[in-house]
Amino acid sequence: MTAQFPRLTRRTFIAAATTAAVLPGVAFAQSGYPSDTVTFVCAFPAGSGADVLVRFFSDKIAEVSKQTVIVENKPGANGNIAAEYVSRAKPDGYTVYVHSGTSTAANMSLFKKPPIDVTKALRGVQFINKQPFMIAVAADSPIKDVNELTQHLKAKGGEATYGSTATSGKVLAEVYLQLAGTSATEVAYKTGPDSLNDIVSGQLDFAALDPVFALSQQREGRLRLLAVGSPERMKSTPDIPALKEYGLNVDQLGWWGVFVPAKTPDDVVMKLNSLFQEVLDKPETEAFLNKFGGDVYTGTPKEVDELLAKTVDEWRGYVALAKIPQN
Amino acid sequence: MEVFEHLATGFMAAGTLENLLFCLIGTVLGTLIGVLPGIGPIPALAILLPITFGLDPLSSLIMLAGIYYGAQYGGSTTSILVNMPGEASSVVTCIEGHQMARKGRAGAALAIAALGSFFAGCVGTVFIAAFGPPLSAIAQQFNSPDYFALMLLGLVMAIVLAHGSVLKAVAMVLMGLLLGLVGTDINTGLTRYTFGLSGLWEGIDFLPLVLGLFGIVEIIRNLENPPPPRETISTRLRDLWPNRQEIKESIPAALRGTGLGAILGILPGGGAVLASFASYTLEKKISKNPRKFGTGAVEGVAGPESANNSAAQTSFIPLLTLGIPSNPIMAIMMGAMIIQGIQPGAAVMTTRPDLFWGMVASMWIGNLMLVIINLPMIGIWVKLLSVPYRLLYPAILLFCAIGVYSTSTEPFMMVLMIVFTVFGYILYKLGCEPAPMVLGFILGPLMEENLRRSLVISRGDPMIFINRPISATLLVATLLMIGLIIFPQFRKTREEAFQEE
Amino acid sequence: MVIKSPQDFGAGILFILFGAIGLYIGSDLTFGSARNMGPGYFPMIICGLIVLIGLIVTAKSLSLEGPAIERIQFRPIIFILLAIAAFGIFIAQIGAVISSILLIVFAAYARREVNLVETLIFAVCTAAFVVIIFVYALGQPMPVWWGR
């Protein structure tokens, strides 16, 4: 039976009734979590790349927990809808948010009135991966490394253009440009593939792309990846240097994580953390995550909360620097 | 020839009992889901994706491809029978196919759709096998200005979709365009026309819009003007099958549609969607009897269905040869491949030829299976039409509602569906057709995106559209198309003016 | 002023309203220039065109004969909308089965002659069928009943 706890709405009688049911529910959860269907909430539409990742983990967690895990898609508002939904769900560990920690944190600065304070309404359970965005040029471009790129951009004197996918790409590029002491105009794309032709034909001087796409095109010999935005090289791509190695103090480590409503009890959180740890330790998970352009990342719930708070602060600065307008 | 050797390898790999079984399961599942009004290929694939995780790579890809085609075939069935498009390309099938059904030729429409699709599928498979790599090289040449010109051409073609007043059709396309712009502007990150509703931040969802405008309004229309009770639907083969005249008219249309779709499908970023619309426009424009379009012209089913299917086939080309997904469905396939540990791209052809050619072969096998499954089913589907409407329409409505709820559980989606039902109702009362609006909705944002992007890249120089050969050609084609549309109108207005005197 | 083509007249007015509202709402978006289009450029021009077409269509409707607007029948549309609304409101609280039954019953009342018994039986069967397909066969995330 795939019953699911109804959303707590403010006015209905049923909300009162279920609140009364929570008390015995908490006791119930303590004995043998998980013992019922778990719902993973995905902030992306069904079938998108991120959705595939969430479904992969739902499949694996179902294996190790011997429970059914279903995926509920709640796309929209850059993840706010899903985040808010999760924050208002029953804090019993059966509603789990698997999403980009960077994006969740960034939303605090991207919107004038974020619907929830993610550091207070959600609590972290476990990490999933670290995934840096990358700086790329066409494979046949004469630019071989970041220093040459910087020189090229300076020579163009602000007339250069770069392609970006997603806010993270824009932020990486803008931070790089500021630290390198030059500028370029952004050309935004909804997805990586949209940008490919323009990069390869030389219309764009460089691009800041998501790792899945960047890596797949590097393998195809169409792009040359100059650097990653993380502070250190990634285990899965040891030959791509970090921007820091060129003296540019960039620390943009994109990461995905697992979150639950803030009031979820500690023992449920620890149990969920260990379930994910089990899945993350498997070699097939590592292989999968590497293909998605990242390294496995594990930690304790406390570390997740700390990183989330840190990312929220960092992004306040980034949004201002990259002059991203607030909605 | 090498190609035949490759195909032979492919057929051997795909022809194992196991893989045939998976192909069958995929196509049947896909058809069943596609038939449900309100669910198209994308949700179908997403829902069934986890089933394929445990299978080995070729089997899982075969099954997914089967689901994809199956959902397309199934979607055509619902479009013809109940005027409910499950996704963008089914919208065109609704126009003529459903009219044929109303005239009692539902069986013929379904048969033509199936056969046209199968033919296109065969040709498409050969295309991939023989011309895959060189074709994708052409697609690589498309830059932002070229896409802009292509979308503009597409929008002009959308006007042809209407069979009423051209002016009203233009207004509908423009209104659809505006609706498509609702959401976040990609270039600046600001939201437009969202009224502060977070549910609109990423735009209006396609499914509630199209279901509201088309499907539910259709139900209301039938309730207001109940069609005369049909005599018992005969299930004699003669009545289920297209007659000689219909077959004669369909064949050339299917041929043209296949060719058109094959070319458009390769273009990443929206080519496949254009295929069925382009084919419809073509058929209408070259027909000796354009007035029959809108009342059940069989070319209007044969052409677009073939175009659709061949575009579906060729849209695999960029993924299999270059590793680039050309539309959201291909992106799902790509995700599936990655999970299986395969990096889609040129390397696959050489490192795992059994995979590449096996997939190509399975596409043909899948098409064959679908024709075999669907043709006999036609009798059943047509029988379904004889269920009393008073029972049929609430069920359809329920499927729509649940279908929408499956894609996103936000109540806002229901609100959207209600809003568009009301809007669609008003349009229907005022004699405005929704099809051009839907096209405007899909193509408009793409057009604006590429327009602004091209101007940023060229630093404000509009000559970029003329300097590039592809966009220049497409722009000329657009002008020609506009001329084709306006010229008959002038003649008609003059005729009307004469009549007034 | 004789309206010779009521449908076209209505359509023209609709276009004018649509475009005008679009212009009003979008007026706070940056316009930019032809070489450097802001987010408001395209929408404003589109709205302008829509208004223009609306004016032309309305003008033509005063001189050319055209079809009349069919009478609005309130019953079908209101009940269909109620059906959808009922489903949307109640599914999260009471679950798919009851919401489906509600939808079907409301929708059935969109017709004049309704056989309540037949409708209820049909509603229960269809609701069960749909739930079996979507929730059990396809594993879609929706509550079947009203929670624990």
Tab-separated table of N, CA and C in Angstrom, chain B residues 167-278:
chain	number	residue	atom	x	y	z
B	167	LEU	N	-5.618	36.009	-40.321
B	167	LEU	CA	-5.359	37.024	-39.304
B	167	LEU	C	-5.523	36.452	-37.905
B	168	LYS	N	-6.626	35.731	-37.730
B	168	LYS	CA	-6.861	35.160	-36.409
B	168	LYS	C	-5.777	34.158	-36.075
B	169	ALA	N	-5.333	33.398	-37.080
B	169	ALA	CA	-4.286	32.409	-36.830
B	169	ALA	C	-3.001	33.103	-36.394
B	170	VAL	N	-2.684	34.208	-37.046
B	170	VAL	CA	-1.478	34.945	-36.659
B	170	VAL	C	-1.590	35.394	-35.210
B	171	ALA	N	-2.769	35.912	-34.865
B	171	ALA	CA	-2.954	36.366	-33.488
B	171	ALA	C	-2.789	35.202	-32.520
B	172	MET	N	-3.289	34.026	-32.902
B	172	MET	CA	-3.167	32.874	-32.022
B	172	MET	C	-1.709	32.488	-31.834
B	173	VAL	N	-0.960	32.494	-32.934
B	173	VAL	CA	0.460	32.151	-32.821
B	173	VAL	C	1.141	33.135	-31.877
B	174	LEU	N	0.810	34.424	-32.049
B	174	LEU	CA	1.441	35.440	-31.209
B	174	LEU	C	1.049	35.274	-29.741
B	175	MET	N	-0.214	34.960	-29.512
B	175	MET	CA	-0.633	34.768	-28.124
B	175	MET	C	0.076	33.571	-27.513
B	176	GLY	N	0.218	32.523	-28.330
B	176	GLY	CA	0.931	31.356	-27.842
B	176	GLY	C	2.373	31.701	-27.514
B	177	LEU	N	2.958	32.516	-28.360
B	177	LEU	CA	4.326	32.969	-28.162
B	177	LEU	C	4.455	33.669	-26.814
B	178	LEU	N	3.515	34.573	-26.564
B	178	LEU	CA	3.557	35.325	-25.320
B	178	LEU	C	3.438	34.388	-24.122
B	179	LEU	N	2.532	33.424	-24.230
B	179	LEU	CA	2.374	32.462	-23.140
B	179	LEU	C	3.657	31.671	-22.934
B	180	GLY	N	4.355	31.404	-24.044
B	180	GLY	CA	5.595	30.662	-23.925
B	180	GLY	C	6.677	31.453	-23.218
B	181	LEU	N	6.568	32.773	-23.278
B	181	LEU	CA	7.601	33.605	-22.659
B	181	LEU	C	7.424	33.743	-21.153
B	182	VAL	N	6.279	33.303	-20.657
B	182	VAL	CA	6.072	33.380	-19.209
B	182	VAL	C	7.129	32.550	-18.521
B	183	GLY	N	7.732	33.113	-17.520
B	183	GLY	CA	8.738	32.354	-16.795
B	183	GLY	C	10.009	33.163	-16.617
B	184	THR	N	11.097	32.468	-16.481
B	184	THR	CA	12.366	33.147	-16.247
B	184	THR	C	13.070	33.387	-17.567
B	185	ASP	N	13.493	34.617	-17.756
B	185	ASP	CA	14.229	34.961	-18.963
B	185	ASP	C	15.649	34.427	-18.832
B	186	ILE	N	16.036	33.582	-19.768
B	186	ILE	CA	17.332	32.917	-19.627
B	186	ILE	C	18.493	33.897	-19.667
B	187	ASN	N	18.342	34.963	-20.428
B	187	ASN	CA	19.471	35.883	-20.572
B	187	ASN	C	19.716	36.756	-19.353
B	188	THR	N	18.662	37.162	-18.689
B	188	THR	CA	18.883	38.072	-17.568
B	188	THR	C	18.556	37.432	-16.231
B	189	GLY	N	17.863	36.313	-16.251
B	189	GLY	CA	17.505	35.686	-14.986
B	189	GLY	C	16.296	36.301	-14.321
B	190	LEU	N	15.671	37.282	-14.978
B	190	LEU	CA	14.491	37.904	-14.383
B	190	LEU	C	13.244	37.145	-14.796
B	191	THR	N	12.235	37.218	-13.970
B	191	THR	CA	11.001	36.528	-14.316
B	191	THR	C	10.078	37.465	-15.073
B	192	ARG	N	9.357	36.878	-16.014
B	192	ARG	CA	8.423	37.686	-16.799
B	192	ARG	C	7.038	37.110	-16.663
B	193	TYR	N	6.076	37.991	-16.458
B	193	TYR	CA	4.671	37.613	-16.459
B	193	TYR	C	4.342	36.498	-15.479
B	194	THR	N	5.024	36.454	-14.367
B	194	THR	CA	4.737	35.362	-13.450
B	194	THR	C	3.793	35.751	-12.329
B	195	PHE	N	3.392	37.017	-12.272
B	195	PHE	CA	2.438	37.448	-11.252
B	195	PHE	C	2.865	37.037	-9.851
B	196	GLY	N	4.142	36.868	-9.660
B	196	GLY	CA	4.617	36.496	-8.339
B	196	GLY	C	4.307	35.071	-7.956
B	197	LEU	N	3.761	34.284	-8.891
B	197	LEU	CA	3.449	32.895	-8.555
B	197	LEU	C	4.676	32.028	-8.794
B	198	SER	N	5.124	31.354	-7.740
B	198	SER	CA	6.334	30.557	-7.922
B	198	SER	C	6.108	29.398	-8.877
B	199	GLY	N	4.862	28.972	-9.020
B	199	GLY	CA	4.599	27.870	-9.940
B	199	GLY	C	4.834	28.234	-11.395
B	200	LEU	N	4.909	29.536	-11.667
B	200	LEU	CA	5.104	29.953	-13.052
B	200	LEU	C	6.542	30.295	-13.363
B	201	TRP	N	7.415	30.188	-12.335
B	201	TRP	CA	8.791	30.620	-12.534
B	201	TRP	C	9.496	29.897	-13.657
B	202	GLU	N	9.125	28.650	-13.867
B	202	GLU	CA	9.811	27.944	-14.951
B	202	GLU	C	8.882	27.791	-16.134
B	203	GLY	N	7.960	28.679	-16.244
B	203	GLY	CA	7.085	28.675	-17.397
B	203	GLY	C	5.817	27.896	-17.148
B	204	ILE	N	4.907	28.039	-18.097
B	204	ILE	CA	3.655	27.302	-18.007
B	204	ILE	C	3.934	25.884	-18.486
B	205	ASP	N	3.489	24.902	-17.746
B	205	ASP	CA	3.740	23.524	-18.150
B	205	ASP	C	2.932	23.160	-19.379
B	206	PHE	N	3.546	22.367	-20.213
B	206	PHE	CA	2.931	22.031	-21.487
B	206	PHE	C	1.662	21.214	-21.315
B	207	LEU	N	1.721	20.217	-20.468
B	207	LEU	CA	0.623	19.256	-20.383
B	207	LEU	C	-0.706	19.888	-19.968
B	208	PRO	N	-0.766	20.642	-18.854
B	208	PRO	CA	-2.058	21.247	-18.504
B	208	PRO	C	-2.543	22.188	-19.600
B	209	LEU	N	-1.630	22.880	-20.254
B	209	LEU	CA	-2.036	23.812	-21.290
B	209	LEU	C	-2.695	23.074	-22.444
B	210	VAL	N	-2.023	22.057	-22.939
B	210	VAL	CA	-2.543	21.395	-24.122
B	210	VAL	C	-3.780	20.552	-23.805
B	211	LEU	N	-3.802	19.939	-22.636
B	211	LEU	CA	-4.975	19.172	-22.269
B	211	LEU	C	-6.178	20.080	-22.082
B	212	GLY	N	-5.950	21.221	-21.426
B	212	GLY	CA	-7.047	22.157	-21.215
B	212	GLY	C	-7.579	22.694	-22.530
B	213	LEU	N	-6.637	23.177	-23.377
B	213	LEU	CA	-7.054	23.807	-24.622
B	213	LEU	C	-7.709	22.836	-25.583
B	214	PHE	N	-7.157	21.635	-25.656
B	214	PHE	CA	-7.643	20.679	-26.638
B	214	PHE	C	-8.622	19.691	-26.048
B	215	GLY	N	-8.091	18.918	-25.136
B	215	GLY	CA	-8.845	17.750	-24.699
B	215	GLY	C	-10.120	18.073	-23.969
B	216	ILE	N	-9.999	18.898	-22.942
B	216	ILE	CA	-11.167	19.113	-22.094
B	216	ILE	C	-12.191	19.962	-22.826
B	217	VAL	N	-11.726	20.927	-23.595
B	217	VAL	CA	-12.658	21.738	-24.373
B	217	VAL	C	-13.425	20.852	-25.348
B	218	GLU	N	-12.739	19.845	-25.866
B	218	GLU	CA	-13.396	18.901	-26.760
B	218	GLU	C	-14.552	18.217	-26.055
B	219	ILE	N	-14.307	17.817	-24.814
B	219	ILE	CA	-15.362	17.162	-24.042
B	219	ILE	C	-16.537	18.106	-23.864
B	220	ILE	N	-16.238	19.345	-23.488
B	220	ILE	CA	-17.313	20.305	-23.260
B	220	ILE	C	-18.073	20.554	-24.554
B	221	ARG	N	-17.297	20.607	-25.640
B	221	ARG	CA	-17.927	20.828	-26.933
B	221	ARG	C	-18.912	19.710	-27.249
B	222	ASN	N	-18.493	18.488	-26.980
B	222	ASN	CA	-19.372	17.353	-27.245
B	222	ASN	C	-20.592	17.358	-26.344
B	223	LEU	N	-20.426	17.898	-25.144
B	223	LEU	CA	-21.564	17.930	-24.239
B	223	LEU	C	-22.571	18.984	-24.678
B	224	GLU	N	-22.053	20.076	-25.226
B	224	GLU	CA	-22.974	21.128	-25.648
B	224	GLU	C	-23.710	20.728	-26.915
B	225	ASN	N	-22.981	20.130	-27.826
B	225	ASN	CA	-23.585	19.700	-29.089
B	225	ASN	C	-23.374	18.222	-29.252
B	226	PRO	N	-24.195	17.428	-28.615
B	226	PRO	CA	-23.954	15.987	-28.684
B	226	PRO	C	-24.009	15.516	-30.132
B	227	PRO	N	-22.984	14.785	-30.559
B	227	PRO	CA	-23.022	14.286	-31.936
B	227	PRO	C	-24.146	13.273	-32.079
B	228	PRO	N	-24.732	13.165	-33.263
B	228	PRO	CA	-25.858	12.250	-33.434
B	228	PRO	C	-25.429	10.823	-33.114
B	229	PRO	N	-26.298	10.052	-32.498
B	229	PRO	CA	-25.890	8.690	-32.115
B	229	PRO	C	-25.518	7.892	-33.354
B	230	ARG	N	-24.367	7.281	-33.263
B	230	ARG	CA	-23.881	6.524	-34.410
B	230	ARG	C	-24.548	5.166	-34.481
B	231	GLU	N	-24.776	4.685	-35.692
B	231	GLU	CA	-25.292	3.309	-35.777
B	231	GLU	C	-24.198	2.385	-35.289
B	232	THR	N	-24.569	1.155	-35.032
B	232	THR	CA	-23.555	0.238	-34.481
B	232	THR	C	-22.304	0.297	-35.335
B	233	ILE	N	-21.213	0.490	-34.679
B	233	ILE	CA	-19.940	0.583	-35.392
B	233	ILE	C	-19.635	-0.783	-35.971
B	234	SER	N	-19.554	-0.837	-37.264
B	234	SER	CA	-19.269	-2.150	-37.841
B	234	SER	C	-17.792	-2.451	-37.687
B	235	THR	N	-17.515	-3.688	-37.417
B	235	THR	CA	-16.111	-4.055	-37.296
B	235	THR	C	-15.682	-4.883	-38.486
B	236	ARG	N	-16.401	-4.732	-39.567
B	236	ARG	CA	-15.957	-5.441	-40.761
B	236	ARG	C	-14.637	-4.849	-41.190
B	237	LEU	N	-13.794	-5.703	-41.662
B	237	LEU	CA	-12.459	-5.250	-42.032
B	237	LEU	C	-12.521	-4.104	-43.030
B	238	ARG	N	-13.502	-4.199	-43.911
B	238	ARG	CA	-13.634	-3.162	-44.930
B	238	ARG	C	-13.792	-1.783	-44.319
B	239	ASP	N	-14.503	-1.716	-43.196
B	239	ASP	CA	-14.720	-0.413	-42.603
B	239	ASP	C	-13.592	0.008	-41.672
B	240	LEU	N	-12.808	-0.991	-41.266
B	240	LEU	CA	-11.714	-0.626	-40.377
B	240	LEU	C	-10.483	-0.231	-41.174
B	241	TRP	N	-10.491	-0.603	-42.404
B	241	TRP	CA	-9.284	-0.445	-43.198
B	241	TRP	C	-9.460	0.728	-44.147
B	242	PRO	N	-8.403	1.417	-44.485
B	242	PRO	CA	-8.544	2.513	-45.444
B	242	PRO	C	-8.967	1.980	-46.812
B	243	ASN	N	-9.814	2.736	-47.498
B	243	ASN	CA	-10.233	2.271	-48.806
B	243	ASN	C	-9.175	2.663	-49.839
B	244	ARG	N	-9.424	2.239	-51.064
B	244	ARG	CA	-8.387	2.412	-52.085
B	244	ARG	C	-8.030	3.876	-52.281
B	245	GLN	N	-9.048	4.715	-52.280
B	245	GLN	CA	-8.826	6.140	-52.477
B	245	GLN	C	-7.909	6.690	-51.389
B	246	GLU	N	-8.220	6.293	-50.165
B	246	GLU	CA	-7.436	6.808	-49.057
B	246	GLU	C	-5.984	6.349	-49.152
B	247	ILE	N	-5.805	5.085	-49.516
B	247	ILE	CA	-4.437	4.580	-49.621
B	247	ILE	C	-3.695	5.338	-50.714
B	248	LYS	N	-4.380	5.555	-51.827
B	248	LYS	CA	-3.738	6.248	-52.936
B	248	LYS	C	-3.273	7.624	-52.519
B	249	GLU	N	-4.102	8.303	-51.730
B	249	GLU	CA	-3.727	9.651	-51.326
B	249	GLU	C	-2.646	9.650	-50.264
B	250	SER	N	-2.615	8.561	-49.459
B	250	SER	CA	-1.676	8.565	-48.342
B	250	SER	C	-0.250	8.324	-48.760
B	251	ILE	N	-0.070	7.480	-49.757
B	251	ILE	CA	1.297	7.046	-50.071
B	251	ILE	C	2.236	8.206	-50.374
B	252	PRO	N	1.868	9.089	-51.299
B	252	PRO	CA	2.812	10.183	-51.547
B	252	PRO	C	3.033	11.040	-50.310
B	253	ALA	N	1.963	11.249	-49.539
B	253	ALA	CA	2.108	12.065	-48.338
B	253	ALA	C	3.071	11.420	-47.368
B	254	ALA	N	2.954	10.084	-47.232
B	254	ALA	CA	3.844	9.391	-46.310
B	254	ALA	C	5.294	9.501	-46.772
B	255	LEU	N	5.488	9.412	-48.080
B	255	LEU	CA	6.844	9.523	-48.606
B	255	LEU	C	7.435	10.886	-48.291
B	256	ARG	N	6.641	11.914	-48.576
B	256	ARG	CA	7.139	13.264	-48.332
B	256	ARG	C	7.402	13.469	-46.842
B	257	GLY	N	6.460	13.001	-46.049
B	257	GLY	CA	6.615	13.174	-44.599
B	257	GLY	C	7.866	12.489	-44.089
B	258	THR	N	8.122	11.281	-44.601
B	258	THR	CA	9.299	10.551	-44.145
B	258	THR	C	10.562	11.339	-44.437
B	259	GLY	N	10.645	11.833	-45.668
B	259	GLY	CA	11.847	12.577	-46.024
B	259	GLY	C	12.023	13.807	-45.154
B	260	LEU	N	10.940	14.552	-45.011
B	260	LEU	CA	10.993	15.787	-44.229
B	260	LEU	C	11.394	15.495	-42.791
B	261	GLY	N	10.744	14.495	-42.219
B	261	GLY	CA	11.025	14.158	-40.824
B	261	GLY	C	12.443	13.688	-40.620
B	262	ALA	N	12.937	12.907	-41.590
B	262	ALA	CA	14.291	12.383	-41.442
B	262	ALA	C	15.297	13.519	-41.335
B	263	ILE	N	15.091	14.555	-42.145
B	263	ILE	CA	16.040	15.667	-42.106
B	263	ILE	C	15.886	16.482	-40.844
B	264	LEU	N	14.629	16.767	-40.484
B	264	LEU	CA	14.418	17.634	-39.327
B	264	LEU	C	14.794	16.967	-38.017
B	265	GLY	N	14.662	15.647	-37.987
B	265	GLY	CA	14.925	14.959	-36.731
B	265	GLY	C	16.366	15.056	-36.283
B	266	ILE	N	17.254	15.268	-37.251
B	266	ILE	CA	18.670	15.271	-36.895
B	266	ILE	C	19.061	16.533	-36.147
B	267	LEU	N	18.320	17.606	-36.418
B	267	LEU	CA	18.721	18.862	-35.816
B	267	LEU	C	18.485	18.849	-34.321
B	268	PRO	N	19.561	19.006	-33.551
B	268	PRO	CA	19.359	19.036	-32.110
B	268	PRO	C	18.522	20.234	-31.726
B	269	GLY	N	17.730	20.088	-30.745
B	269	GLY	CA	17.015	21.248	-30.230
B	269	GLY	C	15.720	21.563	-30.945
B	270	GLY	N	14.883	20.601	-31.188
B	270	GLY	CA	13.552	20.983	-31.644
B	270	GLY	C	13.219	20.544	-33.048
B	271	GLY	N	14.122	19.918	-33.725
B	271	GLY	CA	13.826	19.488	-35.080
B	271	GLY	C	12.648	18.542	-35.135
B	272	ALA	N	12.629	17.575	-34.236
B	272	ALA	CA	11.600	16.544	-34.313
B	272	ALA	C	10.214	17.120	-34.121
B	273	VAL	N	10.095	18.113	-33.275
B	273	VAL	CA	8.788	18.726	-33.041
B	273	VAL	C	8.276	19.355	-34.321
B	274	LEU	N	9.188	19.993	-35.039
B	274	LEU	CA	8.782	20.664	-36.260
B	274	LEU	C	8.291	19.686	-37.306
B	275	ALA	N	8.787	18.443	-37.237
B	275	ALA	CA	8.552	17.506	-38.334
B	275	ALA	C	7.082	17.366	-38.680
B	276	SER	N	6.251	17.070	-37.677
B	276	SER	CA	4.852	16.819	-38.023
B	276	SER	C	4.168	18.093	-38.506
B	277	PHE	N	4.522	19.235	-37.920
B	277	PHE	CA	3.903	20.483	-38.371
B	277	PHE	C	4.327	20.814	-39.790
B	278	ALA	N	5.627	20.633	-40.040
B	278	ALA	CA	6.136	20.949	-41.372
B	278	ALA	C	5.444	20.090	-42.414
